[in-house]
Amino acid sequence: MGEMIGDYSSDVHQILGKDLDGPTDFNQLDIDRGDLTRIIRSTAEDPQAFGIIHASQTAVIADGLDRFPADSYRREDPELHAWVKQSSGVLGHLDGVRGDVIFDLGQSQKDANGWNKMMNYHLIGAPLTAIPIAGDAIQRSIDVGTAAYMNELNAKVDAETRNNMINHYDNGQNEMNAMLRQMATDKGLHISELDASPGEYEDGLQPTAQQWYQNGIKNADMKMGERY
C-alpha cells in the first residue's frame, strides 16, 4: 500500500496540499483529503510503508523547487509561494500522521524509538519513484531535507504534547527549510541574501513554510478525529 501511494505521489501532493474542488491533474483521482489522511494513517503502522510515502513526497517537493529560477527566491513569486505553501502543508499532514502513530504505540518510548529506527532505515533506502532522473540540485535538496527530518524523528510524543501538537512540532518544518535553503544556494543566492530583512526569503518564503506546516498538522489531526 505504501508503494502504491508513493507511485501516485503527485496526486497525493495535490490532495494533501490543496483544497481541491475537482479531481487531481495527473491521474484524475477524486479522493477526499480526510479519507486519504486516514488511509495513510493505517498504512503508517508499518514504518517501511510510511518511509516510502514520505520519501516520494520529498522527491516531488524538491523537483518542484528546482523549477523556479533564482529570482523567484529573491523577489516575490506567487507561484513559488503557492508551491511552498502546498508542500509545507503536505509535510505537516505526514508529521501529524506520524505523531498519531507514535502516540498510539501506548506512549512506550521503547516502541516509539523502534518505529523511528525502522523508518530511518527505510527512509534512507526508499525509492524516489516521483523522479526518474534526479538532477544534482534536486538530489542535494532531497538529501538535506531527509537528514533534517530524520534528526527530528527522535522527538517524544506524550500526552501533554499530544494535546498541543502544533507547539510540539514547532521545529518540524526543518525539512522544508533545509530543502529551500539548499535549492536557493544552489541557484546562486548568498547566505546574506537569505537572512536579509526585509527580504523575500526571510520574510516571505520561510514564514509561509512555517505557517502551512503547522496548518497541515492541525488539519491531519482533525481528520483523524482530534479536536483543538
JSON list of C-alpha atoms in Angstrom, two decimals:
[
{"chain": "A", "resi": 1, "resn": "MET", "atom": "CA", "xyz": [0.00, 0.00, 0.00]},
{"chain": "A", "resi": 2, "resn": "GLY", "atom": "CA", "xyz": [2.86, 2.37, 0.80]},
{"chain": "A", "resi": 3, "resn": "GLU", "atom": "CA", "xyz": [4.42, 1.74, -2.60]},
{"chain": "A", "resi": 4, "resn": "MET", "atom": "CA", "xyz": [1.10, 2.30, -4.34]},
{"chain": "A", "resi": 5, "resn": "ILE", "atom": "CA", "xyz": [0.61, 5.64, -2.59]},
{"chain": "A", "resi": 6, "resn": "GLY", "atom": "CA", "xyz": [4.20, 6.52, -3.48]},
{"chain": "A", "resi": 7, "resn": "ASP", "atom": "CA", "xyz": [3.51, 5.77, -7.13]},
{"chain": "A", "resi": 8, "resn": "TYR", "atom": "CA", "xyz": [0.75, 8.40, -7.10]},
{"chain": "A", "resi": 9, "resn": "SER", "atom": "CA", "xyz": [2.96, 10.94, -5.33]},
{"chain": "A", "resi": 10, "resn": "SER", "atom": "CA", "xyz": [2.00, 13.97, -7.44]},
{"chain": "A", "resi": 11, "resn": "ASP", "atom": "CA", "xyz": [-1.69, 13.26, -6.89]},
{"chain": "A", "resi": 12, "resn": "VAL", "atom": "CA", "xyz": [-1.10, 12.80, -3.15]},
{"chain": "A", "resi": 13, "resn": "HIS", "atom": "CA", "xyz": [0.74, 16.14, -3.08]},
{"chain": "A", "resi": 14, "resn": "GLN", "atom": "CA", "xyz": [-2.26, 17.88, -4.62]},
{"chain": "A", "resi": 15, "resn": "ILE", "atom": "CA", "xyz": [-4.82, 16.20, -2.37]},
{"chain": "A", "resi": 16, "resn": "LEU", "atom": "CA", "xyz": [-2.94, 16.97, 0.86]},
{"chain": "A", "resi": 17, "resn": "GLY", "atom": "CA", "xyz": [-1.60, 20.35, -0.22]},
{"chain": "A", "resi": 18, "resn": "LYS", "atom": "CA", "xyz": [-4.62, 21.94, -1.92]},
{"chain": "A", "resi": 19, "resn": "ASP", "atom": "CA", "xyz": [-8.33, 22.30, -1.21]},
{"chain": "A", "resi": 20, "resn": "LEU", "atom": "CA", "xyz": [-9.33, 20.60, -4.42]},
{"chain": "A", "resi": 21, "resn": "ASP", "atom": "CA", "xyz": [-12.76, 21.20, -5.89]},
{"chain": "A", "resi": 22, "resn": "GLY", "atom": "CA", "xyz": [-12.28, 18.53, -8.55]},
{"chain": "A", "resi": 23, "resn": "PRO", "atom": "CA", "xyz": [-10.05, 15.56, -9.42]},
{"chain": "A", "resi": 24, "resn": "THR", "atom": "CA", "xyz": [-6.26, 15.72, -9.44]},
{"chain": "A", "resi": 25, "resn": "ASP", "atom": "CA", "xyz": [-4.46, 16.93, -12.56]},
{"chain": "A", "resi": 26, "resn": "PHE", "atom": "CA", "xyz": [-2.30, 13.86, -13.01]},
{"chain": "A", "resi": 27, "resn": "ASN", "atom": "CA", "xyz": [-4.44, 10.74, -12.70]},
{"chain": "A", "resi": 28, "resn": "GLN", "atom": "CA", "xyz": [-7.85, 12.32, -12.22]},
{"chain": "A", "resi": 29, "resn": "LEU", "atom": "CA", "xyz": [-8.17, 10.96, -8.69]},
{"chain": "A", "resi": 30, "resn": "ASP", "atom": "CA", "xyz": [-11.20, 12.15, -6.75]},
{"chain": "A", "resi": 31, "resn": "ILE", "atom": "CA", "xyz": [-10.31, 11.25, -3.16]},
{"chain": "A", "resi": 32, "resn": "ASP", "atom": "CA", "xyz": [-11.28, 13.30, -0.13]},
{"chain": "A", "resi": 33, "resn": "ARG", "atom": "CA", "xyz": [-8.33, 14.66, 1.85]},
{"chain": "A", "resi": 34, "resn": "GLY", "atom": "CA", "xyz": [-9.68, 13.20, 5.07]},
{"chain": "A", "resi": 35, "resn": "ASP", "atom": "CA", "xyz": [-10.08, 9.76, 3.52]},
{"chain": "A", "resi": 36, "resn": "LEU", "atom": "CA", "xyz": [-6.52, 9.86, 2.19]},
{"chain": "A", "resi": 37, "resn": "THR", "atom": "CA", "xyz": [-5.16, 11.02, 5.54]},
{"chain": "A", "resi": 38, "resn": "ARG", "atom": "CA", "xyz": [-6.83, 8.08, 7.28]},
{"chain": "A", "resi": 39, "resn": "ILE", "atom": "CA", "xyz": [-5.55, 5.64, 4.64]},
{"chain": "A", "resi": 40, "resn": "ILE", "atom": "CA", "xyz": [-2.01, 6.92, 5.17]},
{"chain": "A", "resi": 41, "resn": "ARG", "atom": "CA", "xyz": [-2.55, 6.67, 8.94]},
{"chain": "A", "resi": 42, "resn": "SER", "atom": "CA", "xyz": [-3.47, 2.98, 8.72]},
{"chain": "A", "resi": 43, "resn": "THR", "atom": "CA", "xyz": [-0.62, 2.32, 6.30]},
{"chain": "A", "resi": 44, "resn": "ALA", "atom": "CA", "xyz": [1.84, 4.10, 8.59]},
{"chain": "A", "resi": 45, "resn": "GLU", "atom": "CA", "xyz": [1.53, 1.36, 11.19]},
{"chain": "A", "resi": 46, "resn": "ASP", "atom": "CA", "xyz": [4.37, -0.10, 9.11]},
{"chain": "A", "resi": 47, "resn": "PRO", "atom": "CA", "xyz": [7.35, 2.31, 9.24]},
{"chain": "A", "resi": 48, "resn": "GLN", "atom": "CA", "xyz": [8.63, 0.94, 5.93]},
{"chain": "A", "resi": 49, "resn": "ALA", "atom": "CA", "xyz": [5.40, 1.96, 4.20]},
{"chain": "A", "resi": 50, "resn": "PHE", "atom": "CA", "xyz": [5.44, 5.40, 5.80]},
{"chain": "A", "resi": 51, "resn": "GLY", "atom": "CA", "xyz": [9.10, 5.87, 4.82]},
{"chain": "A", "resi": 52, "resn": "ILE", "atom": "CA", "xyz": [8.25, 5.20, 1.18]},
{"chain": "A", "resi": 53, "resn": "ILE", "atom": "CA", "xyz": [5.35, 7.66, 1.23]},
{"chain": "A", "resi": 54, "resn": "HIS", "atom": "CA", "xyz": [7.45, 10.34, 2.89]},
{"chain": "A", "resi": 55, "resn": "ALA", "atom": "CA", "xyz": [10.38, 9.85, 0.52]},
{"chain": "A", "resi": 56, "resn": "SER", "atom": "CA", "xyz": [8.12, 10.12, -2.52]},
{"chain": "A", "resi": 57, "resn": "GLN", "atom": "CA", "xyz": [6.75, 13.44, -1.27]},
{"chain": "A", "resi": 58, "resn": "THR", "atom": "CA", "xyz": [10.24, 14.75, -0.55]},
{"chain": "A", "resi": 59, "resn": "ALA", "atom": "CA", "xyz": [11.14, 13.98, -4.16]},
{"chain": "A", "resi": 60, "resn": "VAL", "atom": "CA", "xyz": [8.07, 15.74, -5.53]},
{"chain": "A", "resi": 61, "resn": "ILE", "atom": "CA", "xyz": [8.78, 18.82, -3.42]},
{"chain": "A", "resi": 62, "resn": "ALA", "atom": "CA", "xyz": [12.44, 19.01, -4.46]},
{"chain": "A", "resi": 63, "resn": "ASP", "atom": "CA", "xyz": [11.53, 18.63, -8.11]},
{"chain": "A", "resi": 64, "resn": "GLY", "atom": "CA", "xyz": [9.03, 21.48, -7.82]},
{"chain": "A", "resi": 65, "resn": "LEU", "atom": "CA", "xyz": [11.50, 23.79, -6.08]},
{"chain": "A", "resi": 66, "resn": "ASP", "atom": "CA", "xyz": [14.06, 23.18, -8.80]},
{"chain": "A", "resi": 67, "resn": "ARG", "atom": "CA", "xyz": [11.72, 24.51, -11.49]},
{"chain": "A", "resi": 68, "resn": "PHE", "atom": "CA", "xyz": [11.93, 28.07, -10.16]},
{"chain": "A", "resi": 69, "resn": "PRO", "atom": "CA", "xyz": [14.78, 30.40, -11.16]},
{"chain": "A", "resi": 70, "resn": "ALA", "atom": "CA", "xyz": [16.98, 32.23, -8.67]},
{"chain": "A", "resi": 71, "resn": "ASP", "atom": "CA", "xyz": [14.95, 35.45, -8.96]},
{"chain": "A", "resi": 72, "resn": "SER", "atom": "CA", "xyz": [11.91, 33.65, -7.58]},
{"chain": "A", "resi": 73, "resn": "TYR", "atom": "CA", "xyz": [13.82, 33.24, -4.32]},
{"chain": "A", "resi": 74, "resn": "ARG", "atom": "CA", "xyz": [14.88, 36.91, -4.35]},
{"chain": "A", "resi": 75, "resn": "ARG", "atom": "CA", "xyz": [11.60, 38.62, -5.29]},
{"chain": "A", "resi": 76, "resn": "GLU", "atom": "CA", "xyz": [8.06, 37.56, -4.56]},
{"chain": "A", "resi": 77, "resn": "ASP", "atom": "CA", "xyz": [6.84, 34.92, -6.97]},
{"chain": "A", "resi": 78, "resn": "PRO", "atom": "CA", "xyz": [3.21, 33.88, -6.30]},
{"chain": "A", "resi": 79, "resn": "GLU", "atom": "CA", "xyz": [3.77, 30.50, -7.96]},
{"chain": "A", "resi": 80, "resn": "LEU", "atom": "CA", "xyz": [6.73, 29.66, -5.70]},
{"chain": "A", "resi": 81, "resn": "HIS", "atom": "CA", "xyz": [4.73, 30.84, -2.67]},
{"chain": "A", "resi": 82, "resn": "ALA", "atom": "CA", "xyz": [1.91, 28.50, -3.68]},
{"chain": "A", "resi": 83, "resn": "TRP", "atom": "CA", "xyz": [4.30, 25.57, -4.08]},
{"chain": "A", "resi": 84, "resn": "VAL", "atom": "CA", "xyz": [5.93, 26.20, -0.70]},
{"chain": "A", "resi": 85, "resn": "LYS", "atom": "CA", "xyz": [2.51, 26.54, 0.93]},
{"chain": "A", "resi": 86, "resn": "GLN", "atom": "CA", "xyz": [1.24, 23.30, -0.56]},
{"chain": "A", "resi": 87, "resn": "SER", "atom": "CA", "xyz": [4.45, 21.37, 0.11]},
{"chain": "A", "resi": 88, "resn": "SER", "atom": "CA", "xyz": [4.65, 22.52, 3.72]},
{"chain": "A", "resi": 89, "resn": "GLY", "atom": "CA", "xyz": [1.04, 21.50, 4.22]},
{"chain": "A", "resi": 90, "resn": "VAL", "atom": "CA", "xyz": [1.84, 18.04, 2.85]},
{"chain": "A", "resi": 91, "resn": "LEU", "atom": "CA", "xyz": [4.77, 17.61, 5.25]},
{"chain": "A", "resi": 92, "resn": "GLY", "atom": "CA", "xyz": [2.59, 18.83, 8.11]},
{"chain": "A", "resi": 93, "resn": "HIS", "atom": "CA", "xyz": [-0.05, 16.23, 7.25]},
{"chain": "A", "resi": 94, "resn": "LEU", "atom": "CA", "xyz": [2.56, 13.47, 7.22]},
{"chain": "A", "resi": 95, "resn": "ASP", "atom": "CA", "xyz": [4.03, 14.56, 10.55]},
{"chain": "A", "resi": 96, "resn": "GLY", "atom": "CA", "xyz": [0.56, 14.71, 12.05]},
{"chain": "A", "resi": 97, "resn": "VAL", "atom": "CA", "xyz": [0.07, 11.10, 10.98]},
{"chain": "A", "resi": 98, "resn": "ARG", "atom": "CA", "xyz": [3.46, 10.10, 12.37]},
{"chain": "A", "resi": 99, "resn": "GLY", "atom": "CA", "xyz": [2.69, 11.72, 15.71]},
{"chain": "A", "resi": 100, "resn": "ASP", "atom": "CA", "xyz": [-0.58, 9.84, 15.92]},
{"chain": "A", "resi": 101, "resn": "VAL", "atom": "CA", "xyz": [1.14, 6.51, 15.21]},
{"chain": "A", "resi": 102, "resn": "ILE", "atom": "CA", "xyz": [3.82, 7.04, 17.83]},
{"chain": "A", "resi": 103, "resn": "PHE", "atom": "CA", "xyz": [1.30, 8.20, 20.43]},
{"chain": "A", "resi": 104, "resn": "ASP", "atom": "CA", "xyz": [-0.89, 5.17, 19.81]},
{"chain": "A", "resi": 105, "resn": "LEU", "atom": "CA", "xyz": [2.03, 2.86, 20.50]},
{"chain": "A", "resi": 106, "resn": "GLY", "atom": "CA", "xyz": [0.98, 3.36, 24.10]},
{"chain": "A", "resi": 107, "resn": "GLN", "atom": "CA", "xyz": [3.47, 6.09, 24.94]},
{"chain": "A", "resi": 108, "resn": "SER", "atom": "CA", "xyz": [6.13, 3.44, 25.21]},
{"chain": "A", "resi": 109, "resn": "GLN", "atom": "CA", "xyz": [9.44, 5.12, 24.43]},
{"chain": "A", "resi": 110, "resn": "LYS", "atom": "CA", "xyz": [10.92, 1.75, 23.51]},
{"chain": "A", "resi": 111, "resn": "ASP", "atom": "CA", "xyz": [8.21, 1.17, 20.88]},
{"chain": "A", "resi": 112, "resn": "ALA", "atom": "CA", "xyz": [8.44, 4.73, 19.60]},
{"chain": "A", "resi": 113, "resn": "ASN", "atom": "CA", "xyz": [12.20, 4.50, 19.25]},
{"chain": "A", "resi": 114, "resn": "GLY", "atom": "CA", "xyz": [11.86, 1.18, 17.45]},
{"chain": "A", "resi": 115, "resn": "TRP", "atom": "CA", "xyz": [9.35, 2.66, 14.99]},
{"chain": "A", "resi": 116, "resn": "ASN", "atom": "CA", "xyz": [11.63, 5.64, 14.36]},
{"chain": "A", "resi": 117, "resn": "LYS", "atom": "CA", "xyz": [14.67, 3.41, 13.89]},
{"chain": "A", "resi": 118, "resn": "MET", "atom": "CA", "xyz": [12.88, 1.27, 11.32]},
{"chain": "A", "resi": 119, "resn": "MET", "atom": "CA", "xyz": [11.57, 4.31, 9.48]},
{"chain": "A", "resi": 120, "resn": "ASN", "atom": "CA", "xyz": [15.04, 5.87, 9.40]},
{"chain": "A", "resi": 121, "resn": "TYR", "atom": "CA", "xyz": [16.36, 2.75, 7.73]},
{"chain": "A", "resi": 122, "resn": "HIS", "atom": "CA", "xyz": [13.63, 2.59, 5.11]},
{"chain": "A", "resi": 123, "resn": "LEU", "atom": "CA", "xyz": [13.59, 6.34, 4.50]},
{"chain": "A", "resi": 124, "resn": "ILE", "atom": "CA", "xyz": [17.25, 6.22, 3.53]},
{"chain": "A", "resi": 125, "resn": "GLY", "atom": "CA", "xyz": [16.71, 3.38, 1.08]},
{"chain": "A", "resi": 126, "resn": "ALA", "atom": "CA", "xyz": [13.23, 4.23, -0.19]},
{"chain": "A", "resi": 127, "resn": "PRO", "atom": "CA", "xyz": [12.93, 4.55, -3.96]},
{"chain": "A", "resi": 128, "resn": "LEU", "atom": "CA", "xyz": [12.28, 8.09, -5.24]},
{"chain": "A", "resi": 129, "resn": "THR", "atom": "CA", "xyz": [9.61, 7.00, -7.67]},
{"chain": "A", "resi": 130, "resn": "ALA", "atom": "CA", "xyz": [8.45, 10.53, -8.42]},
{"chain": "A", "resi": 131, "resn": "ILE", "atom": "CA", "xyz": [11.58, 11.49, -10.37]},
{"chain": "A", "resi": 132, "resn": "PRO", "atom": "CA", "xyz": [13.07, 9.01, -12.86]},
{"chain": "A", "resi": 133, "resn": "ILE", "atom": "CA", "xyz": [16.30, 11.01, -13.20]},
{"chain": "A", "resi": 134, "resn": "ALA", "atom": "CA", "xyz": [17.04, 13.50, -10.42]},
{"chain": "A", "resi": 135, "resn": "GLY", "atom": "CA", "xyz": [19.46, 16.32, -11.18]},
{"chain": "A", "resi": 136, "resn": "ASP", "atom": "CA", "xyz": [22.24, 17.27, -8.77]},
{"chain": "A", "resi": 137, "resn": "ALA", "atom": "CA", "xyz": [20.34, 20.20, -7.27]},
{"chain": "A", "resi": 138, "resn": "ILE", "atom": "CA", "xyz": [17.25, 18.07, -6.73]},
{"chain": "A", "resi": 139, "resn": "GLN", "atom": "CA", "xyz": [19.25, 15.26, -5.15]},
{"chain": "A", "resi": 140, "resn": "ARG", "atom": "CA", "xyz": [21.08, 17.65, -2.81]},
{"chain": "A", "resi": 141, "resn": "SER", "atom": "CA", "xyz": [17.78, 19.17, -1.73]},
{"chain": "A", "resi": 142, "resn": "ILE", "atom": "CA", "xyz": [16.35, 15.70, -1.08]},
{"chain": "A", "resi": 143, "resn": "ASP", "atom": "CA", "xyz": [19.42, 14.67, 0.90]},
{"chain": "A", "resi": 144, "resn": "VAL", "atom": "CA", "xyz": [19.49, 17.69, 3.22]},
{"chain": "A", "resi": 145, "resn": "GLY", "atom": "CA", "xyz": [15.72, 17.56, 3.70]},
{"chain": "A", "resi": 146, "resn": "THR", "atom": "CA", "xyz": [15.77, 13.89, 4.60]},
{"chain": "A", "resi": 147, "resn": "ALA", "atom": "CA", "xyz": [18.68, 14.42, 7.01]},
{"chain": "A", "resi": 148, "resn": "ALA", "atom": "CA", "xyz": [16.84, 17.26, 8.74]},
{"chain": "A", "resi": 149, "resn": "TYR", "atom": "CA", "xyz": [13.70, 15.15, 9.02]},
{"chain": "A", "resi": 150, "resn": "MET", "atom": "CA", "xyz": [15.49, 12.12, 10.45]},
{"chain": "A", "resi": 151, "resn": "ASN", "atom": "CA", "xyz": [17.13, 14.31, 13.08]},
{"chain": "A", "resi": 152, "resn": "GLU", "atom": "CA", "xyz": [13.66, 15.38, 14.20]},
{"chain": "A", "resi": 153, "resn": "LEU", "atom": "CA", "xyz": [12.32, 11.84, 14.39]},
{"chain": "A", "resi": 154, "resn": "ASN", "atom": "CA", "xyz": [13.59, 11.30, 17.91]},
{"chain": "A", "resi": 155, "resn": "ALA", "atom": "CA", "xyz": [11.12, 13.81, 19.36]},
{"chain": "A", "resi": 156, "resn": "LYS", "atom": "CA", "xyz": [9.00, 12.20, 22.06]},
{"chain": "A", "resi": 157, "resn": "VAL", "atom": "CA", "xyz": [5.24, 12.31, 21.68]},
{"chain": "A", "resi": 158, "resn": "ASP", "atom": "CA", "xyz": [3.46, 12.09, 25.02]},
{"chain": "A", "resi": 159, "resn": "ALA", "atom": "CA", "xyz": [0.07, 13.04, 26.43]},
{"chain": "A", "resi": 160, "resn": "GLU", "atom": "CA", "xyz": [0.94, 16.68, 27.04]},
{"chain": "A", "resi": 161, "resn": "THR", "atom": "CA", "xyz": [2.41, 17.31, 23.61]},
{"chain": "A", "resi": 162, "resn": "ARG", "atom": "CA", "xyz": [-0.42, 15.33, 22.01]},
{"chain": "A", "resi": 163, "resn": "ASN", "atom": "CA", "xyz": [-2.85, 17.93, 23.35]},
{"chain": "A", "resi": 164, "resn": "ASN", "atom": "CA", "xyz": [-0.81, 20.70, 21.76]},
{"chain": "A", "resi": 165, "resn": "MET", "atom": "CA", "xyz": [0.64, 19.05, 18.64]},
{"chain": "A", "resi": 166, "resn": "ILE", "atom": "CA", "xyz": [1.36, 22.34, 16.89]},
{"chain": "A", "resi": 167, "resn": "ASN", "atom": "CA", "xyz": [3.71, 23.51, 19.65]},
{"chain": "A", "resi": 168, "resn": "HIS", "atom": "CA", "xyz": [5.33, 20.09, 19.78]},
{"chain": "A", "resi": 169, "resn": "TYR", "atom": "CA", "xyz": [6.28, 20.33, 16.12]},
{"chain": "A", "resi": 170, "resn": "ASP", "atom": "CA", "xyz": [7.46, 23.94, 16.13]},
{"chain": "A", "resi": 171, "resn": "ASN", "atom": "CA", "xyz": [10.78, 22.72, 14.76]},
{"chain": "A", "resi": 172, "resn": "GLY", "atom": "CA", "xyz": [9.29, 20.11, 12.45]},
{"chain": "A", "resi": 173, "resn": "GLN", "atom": "CA", "xyz": [9.43, 22.38, 9.43]},
{"chain": "A", "resi": 174, "resn": "ASN", "atom": "CA", "xyz": [13.24, 21.95, 9.43]},
{"chain": "A", "resi": 175, "resn": "GLU", "atom": "CA", "xyz": [12.92, 19.63, 6.47]},
{"chain": "A", "resi": 176, "resn": "MET", "atom": "CA", "xyz": [11.22, 22.24, 4.28]},
{"chain": "A", "resi": 177, "resn": "ASN", "atom": "CA", "xyz": [13.61, 24.94, 5.47]},
{"chain": "A", "resi": 178, "resn": "ALA", "atom": "CA", "xyz": [16.61, 22.75, 4.66]},
{"chain": "A", "resi": 179, "resn": "MET", "atom": "CA", "xyz": [15.31, 21.97, 1.18]},
{"chain": "A", "resi": 180, "resn": "LEU", "atom": "CA", "xyz": [14.55, 25.63, 0.48]},
{"chain": "A", "resi": 181, "resn": "ARG", "atom": "CA", "xyz": [17.97, 26.73, 1.69]},
{"chain": "A", "resi": 182, "resn": "GLN", "atom": "CA", "xyz": [19.81, 24.11, -0.34]},
{"chain": "A", "resi": 183, "resn": "MET", "atom": "CA", "xyz": [17.90, 24.93, -3.52]},
{"chain": "A", "resi": 184, "resn": "ALA", "atom": "CA", "xyz": [18.33, 28.69, -3.11]},
{"chain": "A", "resi": 185, "resn": "THR", "atom": "CA", "xyz": [22.09, 28.44, -2.56]},
{"chain": "A", "resi": 186, "resn": "ASP", "atom": "CA", "xyz": [22.43, 26.02, -5.47]},
{"chain": "A", "resi": 187, "resn": "LYS", "atom": "CA", "xyz": [20.80, 28.67, -7.63]},
{"chain": "A", "resi": 188, "resn": "GLY", "atom": "CA", "xyz": [23.37, 31.25, -6.56]},
{"chain": "A", "resi": 189, "resn": "LEU", "atom": "CA", "xyz": [21.88, 33.04, -3.56]},
{"chain": "A", "resi": 190, "resn": "HIS", "atom": "CA", "xyz": [24.38, 34.03, -0.88]},
{"chain": "A", "resi": 191, "resn": "ILE", "atom": "CA", "xyz": [23.67, 33.37, 2.79]},
{"chain": "A", "resi": 192, "resn": "SER", "atom": "CA", "xyz": [23.46, 37.13, 3.34]},
{"chain": "A", "resi": 193, "resn": "GLU", "atom": "CA", "xyz": [20.57, 37.23, 0.85]},
{"chain": "A", "resi": 194, "resn": "LEU", "atom": "CA", "xyz": [18.72, 34.51, 2.74]},
{"chain": "A", "resi": 195, "resn": "ASP", "atom": "CA", "xyz": [18.98, 36.43, 6.03]},
{"chain": "A", "resi": 196, "resn": "ALA", "atom": "CA", "xyz": [18.28, 39.90, 4.61]},
{"chain": "A", "resi": 197, "resn": "SER", "atom": "CA", "xyz": [15.23, 41.56, 6.16]},
{"chain": "A", "resi": 198, "resn": "PRO", "atom": "CA", "xyz": [13.19, 42.95, 4.61]},
{"chain": "A", "resi": 199, "resn": "GLY", "atom": "CA", "xyz": [13.76, 40.22, 2.08]},
{"chain": "A", "resi": 200, "resn": "GLU", "atom": "CA", "xyz": [11.70, 37.68, 0.17]},
{"chain": "A", "resi": 201, "resn": "TYR", "atom": "CA", "xyz": [13.41, 34.60, 1.57]},
{"chain": "A", "resi": 202, "resn": "GLU", "atom": "CA", "xyz": [13.45, 35.70, 5.23]},
{"chain": "A", "resi": 203, "resn": "ASP", "atom": "CA", "xyz": [10.09, 37.46, 5.34]},
{"chain": "A", "resi": 204, "resn": "GLY", "atom": "CA", "xyz": [8.16, 35.64, 2.63]},
{"chain": "A", "resi": 205, "resn": "LEU", "atom": "CA", "xyz": [9.15, 32.05, 1.94]},
{"chain": "A", "resi": 206, "resn": "GLN", "atom": "CA", "xyz": [10.21, 30.92, 5.42]},
{"chain": "A", "resi": 207, "resn": "PRO", "atom": "CA", "xyz": [7.14, 32.26, 7.27]},
{"chain": "A", "resi": 208, "resn": "THR", "atom": "CA", "xyz": [4.91, 30.71, 4.60]},
{"chain": "A", "resi": 209, "resn": "ALA", "atom": "CA", "xyz": [6.58, 27.33, 5.12]},
{"chain": "A", "resi": 210, "resn": "GLN", "atom": "CA", "xyz": [6.23, 27.53, 8.89]},
{"chain": "A", "resi": 211, "resn": "GLN", "atom": "CA", "xyz": [2.59, 28.61, 8.88]},
{"chain": "A", "resi": 212, "resn": "TRP", "atom": "CA", "xyz": [1.39, 25.99, 6.41]},
{"chain": "A", "resi": 213, "resn": "TYR", "atom": "CA", "xyz": [3.38, 23.19, 8.02]},
{"chain": "A", "resi": 214, "resn": "GLN", "atom": "CA", "xyz": [1.54, 23.89, 11.26]},
{"chain": "A", "resi": 215, "resn": "ASN", "atom": "CA", "xyz": [-1.77, 24.13, 9.40]},
{"chain": "A", "resi": 216, "resn": "GLY", "atom": "CA", "xyz": [-1.08, 20.71, 7.87]},
{"chain": "A", "resi": 217, "resn": "ILE", "atom": "CA", "xyz": [-0.50, 19.13, 11.29]},
{"chain": "A", "resi": 218, "resn": "LYS", "atom": "CA", "xyz": [-3.68, 20.63, 12.67]},
{"chain": "A", "resi": 219, "resn": "ASN", "atom": "CA", "xyz": [-5.73, 19.54, 9.67]},
{"chain": "A", "resi": 220, "resn": "ALA", "atom": "CA", "xyz": [-4.37, 15.99, 9.77]},
{"chain": "A", "resi": 221, "resn": "ASP", "atom": "CA", "xyz": [-5.14, 15.67, 13.46]},
{"chain": "A", "resi": 222, "resn": "MET", "atom": "CA", "xyz": [-8.68, 16.87, 12.93]},
{"chain": "A", "resi": 223, "resn": "LYS", "atom": "CA", "xyz": [-9.16, 14.44, 10.04]},
{"chain": "A", "resi": 224, "resn": "MET", "atom": "CA", "xyz": [-8.10, 11.64, 12.39]},
{"chain": "A", "resi": 225, "resn": "GLY", "atom": "CA", "xyz": [-10.69, 12.66, 14.96]},
{"chain": "A", "resi": 226, "resn": "GLU", "atom": "CA", "xyz": [-8.77, 15.06, 17.20]},
{"chain": "A", "resi": 227, "resn": "ARG", "atom": "CA", "xyz": [-10.13, 18.48, 18.20]},
{"chain": "A", "resi": 228, "resn": "TYR", "atom": "CA", "xyz": [-8.39, 21.71, 19.08]}
]
